[in-house]
Amino acid sequence: MKYIRFLMIGMLFGIVMFKSQAVSWYRIFEMFRFESFHMYGIIGTALLFGVIIVQLIKRKQMKSRKGTPIIFAPKNKSIPRYLIGGIIFGLGWALAGACPGPMYVLIGSGTFSILIVLIAALLGTFTYGLFRRKLPH
Amino acid sequence: MNIIELISQPWPWYVSGIMIAFIMFLLLFEGKNFGMSSNLRTMCSIGGAGKFAEFFNFDWKSQRWNLIVVAGAIIGGFIASNFLTPNQTVDLNSETIKALNNMGFSDPGQHFVPSEIFGIENLFSLKGLSILAIGGFLIGFGARYAGGCTSGHAISGLSNLQMPSLIAVIGFFIGGLIMTHFLLPIIF
């Protein structure tokens, strides 16, 4: 039952995403119109604490539960990849109002039409895999 | 007020933010990373996408833990919506409501998601189905191209002060602003 911890973390994530209203299409729309502080507050607080957590882990050389070092794999340097990929993602995020985490949370909450978004996201991922070598990275 | 009643109130943004950072920490402590979109790649691999593209030939079993997180997220969504959120309205800015009314949305904020996009009847109209499908496709394609989504870049990557994640998040916003300000008013 080594997976039970991940199930619990996932449940916590689902509850937090729903209770924070980050799963709401309206909140994403409102965020991109700069008419509410709500989403910026959530992401900003998560970042503030996230930066502190990562710095503490690095400085104290904290180990994982299994005793192995906690490693932060650096991402490859590139601009086009992150910028173009990011813009494409942003277009979809604002249209469907859900990113890849909240999608699953919405399924659980009974918004079943999000399954179309999920299936299409799988298709999009598959398409990226097919054309990966032809895209600027 | 008992704990369930307390949780059932709308959560202030800082509580949500701290909880997200805590979830990232829990995953780091388990020796993993907080990133949700990589599950889409894993699911493609399980479905046999490796036969068509080398990108999907990887040891997906090493990613099983993340699929369990997904299963948990579905259960968490079920619990939160059925037992922890008696009031499922979204307290929107009046300007946002006005803009949505102008776009033809009938009851902005009265539910978590608009029936104009997520109502089941949309699955039976070309426009309704296209909005969901195109949105999903862009999310899946863009997230993998950019090497991560909101959790992987905006939370995990920026927490580690990684430049690639900053570029990706700037991209998220360029795309989101174009969709919200130029394309959505045309679509609706």
Short mmCIF file of C-alpha atoms in Angstrom, two decimals:
data_model
loop_
_atom_site.label_atom_id
_atom_site.label_comp_id
_atom_site.label_asym_id
_atom_site.label_seq_id
_atom_site.Cartn_x
_atom_site.Cartn_y
_atom_site.Cartn_z
CA MET A 1 0.00 0.00 0.00
CA LYS A 2 2.88 2.37 -0.77
CA TYR A 3 0.50 4.29 -3.01
CA ILE A 4 -1.95 5.23 -0.28
CA ARG A 5 0.07 8.37 0.52
CA PHE A 6 -0.21 9.53 -3.08
CA LEU A 7 -3.94 8.89 -3.02
CA MET A 8 -4.21 11.06 0.10
CA ILE A 9 -2.07 13.82 -1.45
CA GLY A 10 -4.28 13.69 -4.56
CA MET A 11 -7.45 13.93 -2.46
CA LEU A 12 -6.03 16.91 -0.61
CA PHE A 13 -5.13 18.50 -3.95
CA GLY A 14 -8.66 17.91 -5.26
CA ILE A 15 -10.28 19.44 -2.20
CA VAL A 16 -7.92 22.44 -2.27
CA MET A 17 -8.52 23.04 -6.00
CA PHE A 18 -12.29 22.92 -5.52
CA LYS A 19 -12.43 24.94 -2.32
CA SER A 20 -10.08 27.58 -3.75
CA GLN A 21 -12.43 27.88 -6.76
CA ALA A 22 -9.40 27.43 -9.03
CA VAL A 23 -11.57 24.86 -10.86
CA SER A 24 -14.03 27.60 -11.81
CA TRP A 25 -14.02 28.77 -15.43
CA TYR A 26 -15.27 32.13 -14.12
CA ARG A 27 -12.23 32.61 -11.86
CA ILE A 28 -9.86 32.10 -14.80
CA PHE A 29 -11.85 34.53 -16.95
CA GLU A 30 -11.87 37.09 -14.14
CA MET A 31 -8.12 36.62 -13.58
CA PHE A 32 -7.27 37.31 -17.23
CA ARG A 33 -9.43 40.45 -17.07
CA PHE A 34 -7.50 41.60 -13.97
CA GLU A 35 -10.79 42.13 -12.15
CA SER A 36 -10.08 40.06 -9.09
CA PHE A 37 -7.14 39.50 -6.80
CA HIS A 38 -8.35 36.01 -5.88
CA MET A 39 -6.29 33.87 -8.31
CA TYR A 40 -3.23 36.13 -8.03
CA GLY A 41 -3.46 35.84 -4.26
CA ILE A 42 -3.59 32.04 -4.46
CA ILE A 43 -0.70 31.71 -6.90
CA GLY A 44 1.30 34.45 -5.16
CA THR A 45 0.93 32.86 -1.71
CA ALA A 46 1.76 29.41 -3.12
CA LEU A 47 4.86 30.90 -4.73
CA LEU A 48 5.98 32.80 -1.65
CA PHE A 49 5.81 29.66 0.46
CA GLY A 50 7.08 27.53 -2.44
CA VAL A 51 10.26 29.61 -2.78
CA ILE A 52 10.86 29.41 0.99
CA ILE A 53 10.30 25.62 0.99
CA VAL A 54 12.67 25.04 -1.94
CA GLN A 55 15.35 27.30 -0.42
CA LEU A 56 15.09 25.52 2.93
CA ILE A 57 15.33 22.10 1.27
CA LYS A 58 18.43 23.18 -0.64
CA ARG A 59 20.20 24.91 2.25
CA LYS A 60 19.46 22.21 4.82
CA GLN A 61 20.10 19.54 2.16
CA MET A 62 16.91 17.91 3.29
CA LYS A 63 16.38 14.26 2.41
CA SER A 64 13.24 12.62 1.12
CA ARG A 65 11.29 10.10 3.18
CA LYS A 66 13.48 7.31 1.79
CA GLY A 67 16.65 9.16 2.74
CA THR A 68 17.64 10.11 -0.81
CA PRO A 69 18.57 13.73 -1.62
CA ILE A 70 15.73 15.89 -2.94
CA ILE A 71 16.81 16.85 -6.45
CA PHE A 72 15.54 19.73 -8.56
CA ALA A 73 16.22 18.82 -12.18
CA PRO A 74 17.10 21.98 -14.14
CA LYS A 75 15.04 22.53 -17.27
CA ASN A 76 16.72 22.85 -20.67
CA LYS A 77 17.49 26.37 -21.76
CA SER A 78 15.28 27.61 -24.57
CA ILE A 79 13.02 30.52 -25.36
CA PRO A 80 10.81 29.43 -28.30
CA ARG A 81 9.81 26.18 -26.67
CA TYR A 82 8.53 27.75 -23.46
CA LEU A 83 7.12 30.86 -25.08
CA ILE A 84 5.26 29.23 -27.99
CA GLY A 85 4.21 26.21 -25.94
CA GLY A 86 3.15 28.55 -23.15
CA ILE A 87 1.04 30.72 -25.45
CA ILE A 88 -0.71 27.66 -26.90
CA PHE A 89 -1.38 26.39 -23.39
CA GLY A 90 -2.66 29.80 -22.27
CA LEU A 91 -5.12 29.95 -25.15
CA GLY A 92 -6.56 26.59 -24.12
CA TRP A 93 -6.50 27.44 -20.42
CA ALA A 94 -8.60 30.57 -20.92
CA LEU A 95 -10.98 28.84 -23.37
CA ALA A 96 -11.72 25.71 -21.33
CA GLY A 97 -11.08 27.45 -18.01
CA ALA A 98 -9.31 24.42 -16.60
CA CYS A 99 -5.70 23.34 -16.50
CA PRO A 100 -4.52 19.72 -16.29
CA GLY A 101 -5.03 19.44 -12.51
CA PRO A 102 -8.51 20.92 -12.11
CA MET A 103 -9.75 18.80 -15.04
CA TYR A 104 -9.73 15.71 -12.85
CA VAL A 105 -11.24 17.56 -9.92
CA LEU A 106 -14.14 18.66 -12.14
CA ILE A 107 -14.76 15.05 -13.20
CA GLY A 108 -15.09 14.15 -9.52
CA SER A 109 -17.44 17.07 -8.88
CA GLY A 110 -19.80 15.86 -11.62
CA THR A 111 -18.96 18.22 -14.49
CA PHE A 112 -18.81 15.36 -16.95
CA SER A 113 -18.47 17.45 -20.12
CA ILE A 114 -14.89 18.11 -18.97
CA LEU A 115 -14.22 14.56 -20.21
CA ILE A 116 -14.27 16.01 -23.75
CA VAL A 117 -11.56 18.46 -22.67
CA LEU A 118 -9.55 15.59 -21.18
CA ILE A 119 -9.85 13.38 -24.27
CA ALA A 120 -8.88 16.33 -26.49
CA ALA A 121 -5.93 17.10 -24.19
CA LEU A 122 -4.74 13.51 -24.63
CA LEU A 123 -5.06 13.97 -28.38
CA GLY A 124 -3.11 17.24 -28.15
CA THR A 125 -0.35 15.54 -26.17
CA PHE A 126 -0.27 12.70 -28.71
CA THR A 127 -0.06 15.19 -31.59
CA TYR A 128 2.84 16.97 -29.89
CA GLY A 129 4.62 13.62 -29.58
CA LEU A 130 4.12 12.97 -33.31
CA PHE A 131 5.49 16.33 -34.47
CA ARG A 132 7.98 16.92 -31.70
CA ARG A 133 11.07 16.71 -33.91
CA LYS A 134 9.68 19.21 -36.40
CA LEU A 135 8.93 21.87 -33.78
CA PRO A 136 11.46 24.51 -32.65
CA HIS A 137 12.70 23.66 -29.16
CA MET B 1 -18.12 25.81 14.79
CA ASN B 2 -16.79 22.34 14.07
CA ILE B 3 -14.04 21.54 11.59
CA ILE B 4 -16.38 20.47 8.77
CA GLU B 5 -18.37 23.69 9.06
CA LEU B 6 -15.13 25.65 9.03
CA ILE B 7 -13.87 23.89 5.89
CA SER B 8 -17.28 24.37 4.27
CA GLN B 9 -16.88 28.16 4.29
CA PRO B 10 -15.36 29.75 1.18
CA TRP B 11 -11.57 29.62 1.58
CA PRO B 12 -9.55 32.86 1.63
CA TRP B 13 -6.92 32.97 -1.10
CA TYR B 14 -4.00 32.73 1.32
CA VAL B 15 -5.28 29.48 2.83
CA SER B 16 -5.54 27.96 -0.65
CA GLY B 17 -2.09 29.26 -1.59
CA ILE B 18 -0.43 27.83 1.53
CA MET B 19 -2.15 24.47 0.93
CA ILE B 20 -0.85 24.31 -2.66
CA ALA B 21 2.71 24.99 -1.46
CA PHE B 22 2.21 22.28 1.19
CA ILE B 23 1.11 19.79 -1.48
CA MET B 24 4.23 20.61 -3.48
CA PHE B 25 6.31 19.98 -0.36
CA LEU B 26 4.59 16.63 0.32
CA LEU B 27 5.43 15.44 -3.19
CA LEU B 28 9.06 16.63 -2.89
CA PHE B 29 9.30 14.79 0.43
CA GLU B 30 8.10 11.64 -1.33
CA GLY B 31 10.95 12.14 -3.82
CA LYS B 32 8.59 13.25 -6.60
CA ASN B 33 7.62 16.48 -8.33
CA PHE B 34 4.39 18.45 -8.47
CA GLY B 35 3.33 18.39 -12.13
CA MET B 36 -0.09 17.34 -13.38
CA SER B 37 0.19 17.55 -17.18
CA SER B 38 2.81 14.79 -17.44
CA ASN B 39 -0.02 12.37 -16.65
CA LEU B 40 -1.40 13.04 -20.14
CA ARG B 41 1.82 11.70 -21.64
CA THR B 42 1.71 8.69 -19.32
CA MET B 43 -1.87 7.92 -20.38
CA CYS B 44 -0.88 8.18 -24.06
CA SER B 45 1.93 5.68 -23.42
CA ILE B 46 -0.41 3.26 -21.66
CA GLY B 47 -2.75 3.57 -24.63
CA GLY B 48 0.00 2.43 -27.00
CA ALA B 49 1.14 5.79 -28.39
CA GLY B 50 4.72 4.48 -28.30
CA LYS B 51 3.98 2.62 -31.52
CA PHE B 52 3.60 5.95 -33.30
CA ALA B 53 6.10 8.25 -31.63
CA GLU B 54 9.29 7.58 -29.73
CA PHE B 55 8.33 10.32 -27.26
CA PHE B 56 5.91 7.89 -25.65
CA ASN B 57 8.44 5.06 -25.28
CA PHE B 58 9.43 5.56 -21.69
CA ASP B 59 9.03 3.64 -18.48
CA TRP B 60 5.51 4.81 -17.70
CA LYS B 61 5.33 2.50 -14.71
CA SER B 62 7.71 4.89 -12.94
CA GLN B 63 4.90 7.45 -13.24
CA ARG B 64 2.20 5.30 -11.64
CA TRP B 65 2.39 7.34 -8.44
CA ASN B 66 1.20 10.42 -10.38
CA LEU B 67 -1.80 8.54 -11.78
CA ILE B 68 -2.70 7.68 -8.19
CA VAL B 69 -2.54 11.41 -7.42
CA VAL B 70 -5.00 11.90 -10.32
CA ALA B 71 -7.33 9.28 -8.85
CA GLY B 72 -7.09 11.10 -5.53
CA ALA B 73 -7.89 14.43 -7.21
CA ILE B 74 -11.08 12.94 -8.68
CA ILE B 75 -12.11 11.63 -5.25
CA GLY B 76 -11.16 14.98 -3.68
CA GLY B 77 -13.36 16.81 -6.18
CA PHE B 78 -16.23 14.48 -5.35
CA ILE B 79 -15.82 14.98 -1.60
CA ALA B 80 -15.41 18.76 -1.83
CA SER B 81 -18.41 19.29 -4.10
CA ASN B 82 -20.77 16.89 -2.32
CA PHE B 83 -19.87 17.40 1.34
CA LEU B 84 -17.73 20.49 1.85
CA THR B 85 -19.24 23.21 -0.34
CA PRO B 86 -22.89 23.95 0.46
CA ASN B 87 -22.72 27.27 -1.39
CA GLN B 88 -21.43 26.68 -4.92
CA THR B 89 -21.54 30.19 -6.27
CA VAL B 90 -18.56 32.30 -7.29
CA ASP B 91 -18.40 35.83 -5.94
CA LEU B 92 -17.41 37.62 -9.14
CA ASN B 93 -16.51 41.25 -9.70
CA SER B 94 -19.58 43.15 -10.98
CA GLU B 95 -17.56 44.26 -14.03
CA THR B 96 -16.86 40.62 -14.85
CA ILE B 97 -20.57 39.80 -14.56
CA LYS B 98 -21.43 42.71 -16.85
CA ALA B 99 -18.93 41.54 -19.46
CA LEU B 100 -20.28 37.99 -19.28
CA ASN B 101 -23.87 39.21 -19.60
CA ASN B 102 -22.86 41.12 -22.72
CA MET B 103 -21.40 37.90 -24.10
CA GLY B 104 -24.73 36.15 -23.51
CA PHE B 105 -23.95 34.25 -20.30
CA SER B 106 -27.24 34.03 -18.41
CA ASP B 107 -26.19 33.56 -14.77
CA PRO B 108 -22.48 34.32 -14.27
CA GLY B 109 -21.12 33.01 -10.99
CA GLN B 110 -24.27 31.18 -9.92
CA HIS B 111 -22.42 27.88 -10.43
CA PHE B 112 -18.72 26.98 -10.52
CA VAL B 113 -18.76 26.54 -14.30
CA PRO B 114 -21.00 28.19 -16.94
CA SER B 115 -23.71 25.99 -18.47
CA GLU B 116 -23.04 27.90 -21.71
CA ILE B 117 -19.77 25.93 -21.97
CA PHE B 118 -20.15 22.88 -19.74
CA GLY B 119 -23.88 22.11 -20.02
CA ILE B 120 -24.42 18.56 -21.31
CA GLU B 121 -26.47 19.94 -24.23
CA ASN B 122 -23.26 21.48 -25.59
CA LEU B 123 -21.99 17.98 -26.38
CA PHE B 124 -24.69 17.77 -29.07
CA SER B 125 -23.91 21.01 -30.86
CA LEU B 126 -20.93 21.54 -33.15
CA LYS B 127 -20.00 24.83 -31.53
CA GLY B 128 -20.32 23.56 -27.97
CA LEU B 129 -18.33 20.43 -28.69
CA SER B 130 -15.67 22.42 -30.60
CA ILE B 131 -15.08 24.81 -27.70
CA LEU B 132 -14.41 21.96 -25.28
CA ALA B 133 -12.36 19.94 -27.78
CA ILE B 134 -10.24 22.84 -29.07
CA GLY B 135 -9.64 24.07 -25.52
CA GLY B 136 -8.52 20.60 -24.45
CA PHE B 137 -6.33 20.08 -27.50
CA LEU B 138 -4.50 23.39 -26.96
CA ILE B 139 -4.00 22.55 -23.27
CA GLY B 140 -2.55 19.11 -24.03
CA PHE B 141 -0.39 20.23 -26.93
CA GLY B 142 0.79 23.43 -25.27
CA ALA B 143 1.56 21.89 -21.89
CA ARG B 144 3.80 19.22 -23.41
CA TYR B 145 5.46 21.64 -25.82
CA ALA B 146 6.18 24.01 -22.92
CA GLY B 147 7.25 21.09 -20.74
CA GLY B 148 4.70 21.70 -18.03
CA CYS B 149 1.48 23.43 -16.99
CA THR B 150 0.37 25.63 -14.12
CA SER B 151 1.58 23.18 -11.46
CA GLY B 152 4.88 22.25 -13.13
CA HIS B 153 5.91 25.73 -14.22
CA ALA B 154 3.93 28.39 -12.32
CA ILE B 155 4.26 26.61 -8.96
CA SER B 156 7.15 24.09 -9.02
CA GLY B 157 9.37 25.84 -11.56
CA LEU B 158 8.96 29.39 -10.28
CA SER B 159 9.41 28.19 -6.68
CA ASN B 160 12.82 26.97 -7.82
CA LEU B 161 13.40 30.33 -9.58
CA GLN B 162 13.86 28.67 -12.98
CA MET B 163 14.06 31.01 -15.96
CA PRO B 164 12.37 28.53 -18.38
CA SER B 165 9.33 28.46 -16.09
CA LEU B 166 9.15 32.26 -16.04
CA ILE B 167 9.17 32.31 -19.86
CA ALA B 168 6.47 29.63 -19.91
CA VAL B 169 4.28 31.53 -17.43
CA ILE B 170 4.67 34.71 -19.50
CA GLY B 171 3.51 32.59 -22.45
CA PHE B 172 0.52 31.30 -20.45
CA PHE B 173 -0.50 34.90 -19.85
CA ILE B 174 0.00 36.06 -23.43
CA GLY B 175 -2.21 33.18 -24.62
CA GLY B 176 -4.76 33.68 -21.86
CA LEU B 177 -5.04 37.42 -22.50
CA ILE B 178 -5.47 36.92 -26.26
CA MET B 179 -8.22 34.33 -25.66
CA THR B 180 -10.04 36.33 -22.98
CA HIS B 181 -9.89 39.78 -24.58
CA PHE B 182 -9.98 39.04 -28.32
CA LEU B 183 -11.20 35.52 -29.06
CA LEU B 184 -13.88 34.81 -26.42
CA PRO B 185 -15.86 37.96 -27.39
CA ILE B 186 -15.86 36.68 -30.99
CA ILE B 187 -16.80 33.13 -30.00
CA PHE B 188 -19.70 34.26 -27.77
#
